[in-house]
PDB file of C-alpha atoms in Angstrom:
ATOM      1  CA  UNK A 283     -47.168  61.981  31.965  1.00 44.00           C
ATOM      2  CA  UNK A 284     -46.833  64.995  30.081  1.00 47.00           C
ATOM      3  CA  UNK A 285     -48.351  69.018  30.441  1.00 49.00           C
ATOM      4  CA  UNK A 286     -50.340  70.355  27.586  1.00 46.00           C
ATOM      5  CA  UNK A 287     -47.409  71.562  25.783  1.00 47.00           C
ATOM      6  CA  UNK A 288     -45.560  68.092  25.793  1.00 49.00           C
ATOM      7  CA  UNK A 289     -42.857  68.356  28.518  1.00 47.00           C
ATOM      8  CA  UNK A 290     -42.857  65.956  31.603  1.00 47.00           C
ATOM      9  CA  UNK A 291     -45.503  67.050  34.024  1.00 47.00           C
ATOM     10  CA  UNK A 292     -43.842  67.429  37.691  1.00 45.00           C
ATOM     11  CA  UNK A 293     -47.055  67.896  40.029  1.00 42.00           C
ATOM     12  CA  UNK A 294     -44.033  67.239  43.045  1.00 42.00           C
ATOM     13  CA  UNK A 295     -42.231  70.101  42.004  1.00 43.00           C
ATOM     14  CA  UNK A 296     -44.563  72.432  40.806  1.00 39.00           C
ATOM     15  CA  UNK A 297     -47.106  71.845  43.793  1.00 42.00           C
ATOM     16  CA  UNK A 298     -45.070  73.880  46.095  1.00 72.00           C
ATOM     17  CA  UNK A 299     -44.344  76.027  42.701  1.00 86.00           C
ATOM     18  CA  UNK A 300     -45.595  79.925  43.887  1.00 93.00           C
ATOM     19  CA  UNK A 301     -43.830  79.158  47.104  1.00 91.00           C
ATOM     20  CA  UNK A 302     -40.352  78.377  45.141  1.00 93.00           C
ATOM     21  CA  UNK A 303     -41.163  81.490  42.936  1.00 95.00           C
ATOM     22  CA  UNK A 304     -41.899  83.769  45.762  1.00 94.00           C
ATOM     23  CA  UNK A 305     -38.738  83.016  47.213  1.00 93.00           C
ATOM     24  CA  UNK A 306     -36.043  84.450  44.292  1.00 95.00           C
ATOM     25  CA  UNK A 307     -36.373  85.645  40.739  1.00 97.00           C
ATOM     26  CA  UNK A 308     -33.996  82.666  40.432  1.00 96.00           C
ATOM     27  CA  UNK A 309     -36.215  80.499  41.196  1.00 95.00           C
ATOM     28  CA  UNK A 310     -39.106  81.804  38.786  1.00 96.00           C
ATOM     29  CA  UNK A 311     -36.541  81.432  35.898  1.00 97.00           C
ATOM     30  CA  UNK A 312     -35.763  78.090  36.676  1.00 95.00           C
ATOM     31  CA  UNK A 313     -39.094  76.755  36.561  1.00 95.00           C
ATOM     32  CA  UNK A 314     -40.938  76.440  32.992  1.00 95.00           C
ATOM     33  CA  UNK A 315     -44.743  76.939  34.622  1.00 95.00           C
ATOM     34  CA  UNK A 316     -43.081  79.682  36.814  1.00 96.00           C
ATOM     35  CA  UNK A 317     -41.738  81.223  33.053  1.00 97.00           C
ATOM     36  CA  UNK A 318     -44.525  81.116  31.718  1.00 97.00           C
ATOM     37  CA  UNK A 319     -46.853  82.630  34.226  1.00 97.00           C
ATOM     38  CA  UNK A 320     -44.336  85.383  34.759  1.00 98.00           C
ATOM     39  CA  UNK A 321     -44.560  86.188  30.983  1.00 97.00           C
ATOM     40  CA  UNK A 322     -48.550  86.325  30.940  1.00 97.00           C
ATOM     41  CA  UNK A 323     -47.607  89.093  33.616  1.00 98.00           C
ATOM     42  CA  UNK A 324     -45.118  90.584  31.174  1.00 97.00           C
ATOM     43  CA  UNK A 325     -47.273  90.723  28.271  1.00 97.00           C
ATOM     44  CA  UNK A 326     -49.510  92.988  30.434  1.00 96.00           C
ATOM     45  CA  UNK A 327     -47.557  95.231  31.463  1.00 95.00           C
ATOM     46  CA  UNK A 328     -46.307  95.313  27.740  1.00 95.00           C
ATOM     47  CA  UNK A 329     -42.431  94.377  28.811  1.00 95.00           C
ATOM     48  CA  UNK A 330     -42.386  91.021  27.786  1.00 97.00           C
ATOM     49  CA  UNK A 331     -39.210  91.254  25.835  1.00 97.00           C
ATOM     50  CA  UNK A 332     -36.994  91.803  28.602  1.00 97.00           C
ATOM     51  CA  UNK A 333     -37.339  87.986  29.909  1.00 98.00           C
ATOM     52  CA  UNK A 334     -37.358  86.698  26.278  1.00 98.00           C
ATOM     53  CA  UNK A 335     -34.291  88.503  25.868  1.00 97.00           C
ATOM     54  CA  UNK A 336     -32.986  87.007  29.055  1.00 98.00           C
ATOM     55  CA  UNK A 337     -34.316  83.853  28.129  1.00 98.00           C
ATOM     56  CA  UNK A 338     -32.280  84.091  24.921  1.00 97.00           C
ATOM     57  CA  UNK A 339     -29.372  84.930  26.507  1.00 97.00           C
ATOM     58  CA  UNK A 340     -29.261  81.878  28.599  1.00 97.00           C
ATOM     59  CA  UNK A 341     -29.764  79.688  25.211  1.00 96.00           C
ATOM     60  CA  UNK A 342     -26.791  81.952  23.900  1.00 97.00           C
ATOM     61  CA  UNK A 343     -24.710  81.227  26.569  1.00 96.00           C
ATOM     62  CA  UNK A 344     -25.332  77.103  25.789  1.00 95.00           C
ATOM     63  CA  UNK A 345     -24.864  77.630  21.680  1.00 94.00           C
ATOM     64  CA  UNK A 346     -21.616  75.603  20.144  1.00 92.00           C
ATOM     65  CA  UNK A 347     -19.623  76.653  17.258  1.00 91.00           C
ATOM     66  CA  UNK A 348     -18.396  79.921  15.984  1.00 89.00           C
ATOM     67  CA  UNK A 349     -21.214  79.547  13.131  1.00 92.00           C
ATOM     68  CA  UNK A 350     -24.020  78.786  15.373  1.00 94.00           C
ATOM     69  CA  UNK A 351     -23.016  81.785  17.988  1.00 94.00           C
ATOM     70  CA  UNK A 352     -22.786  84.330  14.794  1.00 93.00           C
ATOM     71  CA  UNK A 353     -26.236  83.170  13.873  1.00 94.00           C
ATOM     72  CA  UNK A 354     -27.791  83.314  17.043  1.00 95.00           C
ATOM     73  CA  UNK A 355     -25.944  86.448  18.475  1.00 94.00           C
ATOM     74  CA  UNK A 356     -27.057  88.310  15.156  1.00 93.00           C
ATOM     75  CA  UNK A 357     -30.813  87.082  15.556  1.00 95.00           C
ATOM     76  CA  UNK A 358     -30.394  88.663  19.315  1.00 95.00           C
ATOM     77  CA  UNK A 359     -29.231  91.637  18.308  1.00 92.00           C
ATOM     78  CA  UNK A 360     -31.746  92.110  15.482  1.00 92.00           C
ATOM     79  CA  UNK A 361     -34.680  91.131  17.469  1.00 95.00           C
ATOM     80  CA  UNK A 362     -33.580  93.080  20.852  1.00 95.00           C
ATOM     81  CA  UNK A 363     -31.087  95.110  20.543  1.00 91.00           C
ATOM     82  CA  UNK A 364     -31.133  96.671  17.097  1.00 88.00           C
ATOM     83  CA  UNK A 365     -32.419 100.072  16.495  1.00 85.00           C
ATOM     84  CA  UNK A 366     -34.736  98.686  14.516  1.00 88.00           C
ATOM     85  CA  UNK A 367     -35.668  95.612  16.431  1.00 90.00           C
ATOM     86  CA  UNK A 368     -38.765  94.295  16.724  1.00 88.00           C
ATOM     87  CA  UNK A 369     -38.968  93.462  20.239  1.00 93.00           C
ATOM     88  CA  UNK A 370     -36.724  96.236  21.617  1.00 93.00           C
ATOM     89  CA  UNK A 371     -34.863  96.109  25.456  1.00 94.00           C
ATOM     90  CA  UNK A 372     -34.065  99.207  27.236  1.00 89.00           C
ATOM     91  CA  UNK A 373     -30.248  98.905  28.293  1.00 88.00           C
ATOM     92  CA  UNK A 374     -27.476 101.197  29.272  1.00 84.00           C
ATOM     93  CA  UNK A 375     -25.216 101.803  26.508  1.00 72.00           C
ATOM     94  CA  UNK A 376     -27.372 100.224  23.736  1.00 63.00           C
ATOM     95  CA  UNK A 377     -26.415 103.236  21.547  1.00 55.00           C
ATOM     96  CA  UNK A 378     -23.201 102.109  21.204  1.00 61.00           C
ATOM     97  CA  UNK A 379     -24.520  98.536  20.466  1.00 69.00           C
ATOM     98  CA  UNK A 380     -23.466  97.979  16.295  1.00 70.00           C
ATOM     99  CA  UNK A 381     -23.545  95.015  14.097  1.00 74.00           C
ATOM    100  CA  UNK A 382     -19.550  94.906  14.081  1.00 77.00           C
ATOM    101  CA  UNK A 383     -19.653  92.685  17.736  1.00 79.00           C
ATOM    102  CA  UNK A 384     -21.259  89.870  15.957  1.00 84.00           C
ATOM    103  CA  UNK A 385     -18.732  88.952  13.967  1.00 83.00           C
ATOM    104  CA  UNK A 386     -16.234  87.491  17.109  1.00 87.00           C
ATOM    105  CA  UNK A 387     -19.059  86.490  19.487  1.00 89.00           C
ATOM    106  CA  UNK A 388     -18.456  85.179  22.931  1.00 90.00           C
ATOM    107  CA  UNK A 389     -20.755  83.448  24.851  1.00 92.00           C
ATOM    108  CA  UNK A 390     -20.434  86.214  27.933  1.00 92.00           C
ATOM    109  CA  UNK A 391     -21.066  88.976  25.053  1.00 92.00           C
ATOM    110  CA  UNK A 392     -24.653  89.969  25.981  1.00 92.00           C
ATOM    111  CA  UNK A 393     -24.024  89.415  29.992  1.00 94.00           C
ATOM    112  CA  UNK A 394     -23.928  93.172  30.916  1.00 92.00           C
ATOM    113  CA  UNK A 395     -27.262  93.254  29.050  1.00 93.00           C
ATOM    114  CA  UNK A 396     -28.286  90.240  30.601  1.00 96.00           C
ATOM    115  CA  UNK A 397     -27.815  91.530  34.039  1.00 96.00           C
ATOM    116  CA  UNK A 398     -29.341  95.222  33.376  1.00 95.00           C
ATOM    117  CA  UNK A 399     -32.506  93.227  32.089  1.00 96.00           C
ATOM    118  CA  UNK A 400     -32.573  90.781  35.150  1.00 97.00           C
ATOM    119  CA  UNK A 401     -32.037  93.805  37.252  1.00 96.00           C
ATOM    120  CA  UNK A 402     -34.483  95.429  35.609  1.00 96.00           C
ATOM    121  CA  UNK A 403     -37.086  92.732  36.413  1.00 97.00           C
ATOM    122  CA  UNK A 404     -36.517  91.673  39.929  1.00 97.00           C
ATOM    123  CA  UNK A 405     -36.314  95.030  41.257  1.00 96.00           C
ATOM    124  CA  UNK A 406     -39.437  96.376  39.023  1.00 94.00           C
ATOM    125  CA  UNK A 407     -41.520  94.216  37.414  1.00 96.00           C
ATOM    126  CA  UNK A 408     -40.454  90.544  39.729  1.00 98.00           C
ATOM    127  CA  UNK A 409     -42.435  92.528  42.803  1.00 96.00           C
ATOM    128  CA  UNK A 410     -45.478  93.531  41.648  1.00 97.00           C
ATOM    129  CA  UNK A 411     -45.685  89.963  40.052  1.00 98.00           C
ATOM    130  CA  UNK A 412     -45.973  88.297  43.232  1.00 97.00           C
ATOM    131  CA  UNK A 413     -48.704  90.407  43.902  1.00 97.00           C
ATOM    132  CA  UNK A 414     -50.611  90.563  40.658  1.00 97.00           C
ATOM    133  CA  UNK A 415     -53.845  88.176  39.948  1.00 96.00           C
ATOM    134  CA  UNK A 416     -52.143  85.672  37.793  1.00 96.00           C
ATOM    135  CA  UNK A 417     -49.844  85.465  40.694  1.00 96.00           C
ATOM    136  CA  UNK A 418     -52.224  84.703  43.532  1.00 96.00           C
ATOM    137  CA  UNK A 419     -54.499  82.747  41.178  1.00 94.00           C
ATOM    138  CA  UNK A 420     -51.891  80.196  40.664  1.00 93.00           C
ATOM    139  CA  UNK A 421     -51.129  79.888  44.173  1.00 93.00           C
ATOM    140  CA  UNK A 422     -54.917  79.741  44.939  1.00 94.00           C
ATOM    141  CA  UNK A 423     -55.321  76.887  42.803  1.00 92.00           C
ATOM    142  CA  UNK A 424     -52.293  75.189  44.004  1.00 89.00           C
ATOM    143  CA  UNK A 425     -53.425  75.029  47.574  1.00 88.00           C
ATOM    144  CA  UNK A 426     -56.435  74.044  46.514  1.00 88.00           C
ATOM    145  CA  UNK A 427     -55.161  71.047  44.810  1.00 85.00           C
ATOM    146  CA  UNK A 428     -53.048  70.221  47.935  1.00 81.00           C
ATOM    147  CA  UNK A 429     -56.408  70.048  50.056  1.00 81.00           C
ATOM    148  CA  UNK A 430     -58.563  68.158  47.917  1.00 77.00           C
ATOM    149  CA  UNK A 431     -59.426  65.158  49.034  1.00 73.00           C
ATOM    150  CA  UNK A 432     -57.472  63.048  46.382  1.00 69.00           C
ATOM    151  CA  UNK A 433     -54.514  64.845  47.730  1.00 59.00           C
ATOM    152  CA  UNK A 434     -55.029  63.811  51.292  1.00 58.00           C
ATOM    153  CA  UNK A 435     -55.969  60.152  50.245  1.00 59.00           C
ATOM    154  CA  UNK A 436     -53.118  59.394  48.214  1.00 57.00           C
ATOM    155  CA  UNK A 437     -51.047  60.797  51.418  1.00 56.00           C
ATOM    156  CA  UNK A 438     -53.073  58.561  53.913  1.00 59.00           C
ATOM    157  CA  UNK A 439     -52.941  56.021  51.299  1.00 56.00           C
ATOM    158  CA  UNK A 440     -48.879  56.634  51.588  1.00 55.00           C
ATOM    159  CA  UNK A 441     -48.711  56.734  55.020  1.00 55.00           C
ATOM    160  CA  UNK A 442     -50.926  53.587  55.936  1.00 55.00           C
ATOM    161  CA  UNK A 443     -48.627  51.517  53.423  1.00 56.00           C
ATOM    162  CA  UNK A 444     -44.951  52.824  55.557  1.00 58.00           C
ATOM    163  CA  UNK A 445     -46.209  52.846  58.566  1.00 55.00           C
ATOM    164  CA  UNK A 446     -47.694  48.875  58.957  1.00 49.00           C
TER     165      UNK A 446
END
């Protein structure tokens, strides 16, 4: 069974989602529904580009071949970092950011970045998250889905069947 966007759909491990999420930044990130409601917040608060950077910086991290990193470390920097970029981060020391670091990439070269950004969000933005209507919506709807009555059959259901 798949979500509306294609990838598996995990109703065990997104049920107790908003709990996961509430308990680490960490968590949030690691979860694609959790990602995804977190940058619905983002957009409205008009910082979305600091967890697509981050977000970009963990497919960085994964990329192969001196090629590949050049390619994707300049597409970073253009889109994030650059002066001129479209969907500009405020870091520490961006000023002294220039094009000349892409030629010998690294996959650690953005980390510093990386962390000022996730810094940046789970001390600011993470917080009033949890507490923000798409937030408590989600959570709403999630408890509501464990106490429907489907819910509670298939777990009578489960427990008549290993308990005979």
């Amino acid at each position: 069974i798949n979500d509306s966007e294609g990838h598996p759909s995990s109703s065990h491990q997104t049920l107790k989602g908003t709990s996961k999420w509430a308990t680490s930044l960490e968590n949030l990130l690691e979860d694609p529904e959790g990602v995804k409601r977190f940058r619905e917040f983002l957009k409205k608060e008009f910082s979305e580009e600091n967890v697509l950077f981050w977000l970009a910086c963990e497919e960085f991290k994964k990329t192969q071949g001196k090629k590949q990193m050049q390619e994707k470390a300049k597409e970073i920097y253009m889109t994030f970092l650059s002066s001129k970029a479209s969907s500009q981060v405020n870091v520490e020391g961006q000023s002294r950011l220039n094009e000349t670091i892409l030629e010998t990439p690294h996959p650690l070269m953005f980390q510093k970045l990386q962390d000022q950004i996730f810094n940046l969000m789970k001390y600011d933005s993470y917080s009033r998250f949890l507490k923000s209507d798409i937030f408590l919506n989600h959570k709403k709807s999630e408890e509501q889905e464990e106490n429907s009555p489907e819910a509670q059959t298939a777990a009578k259901r489960a427990s008549r069947i290993y308990n005979t």
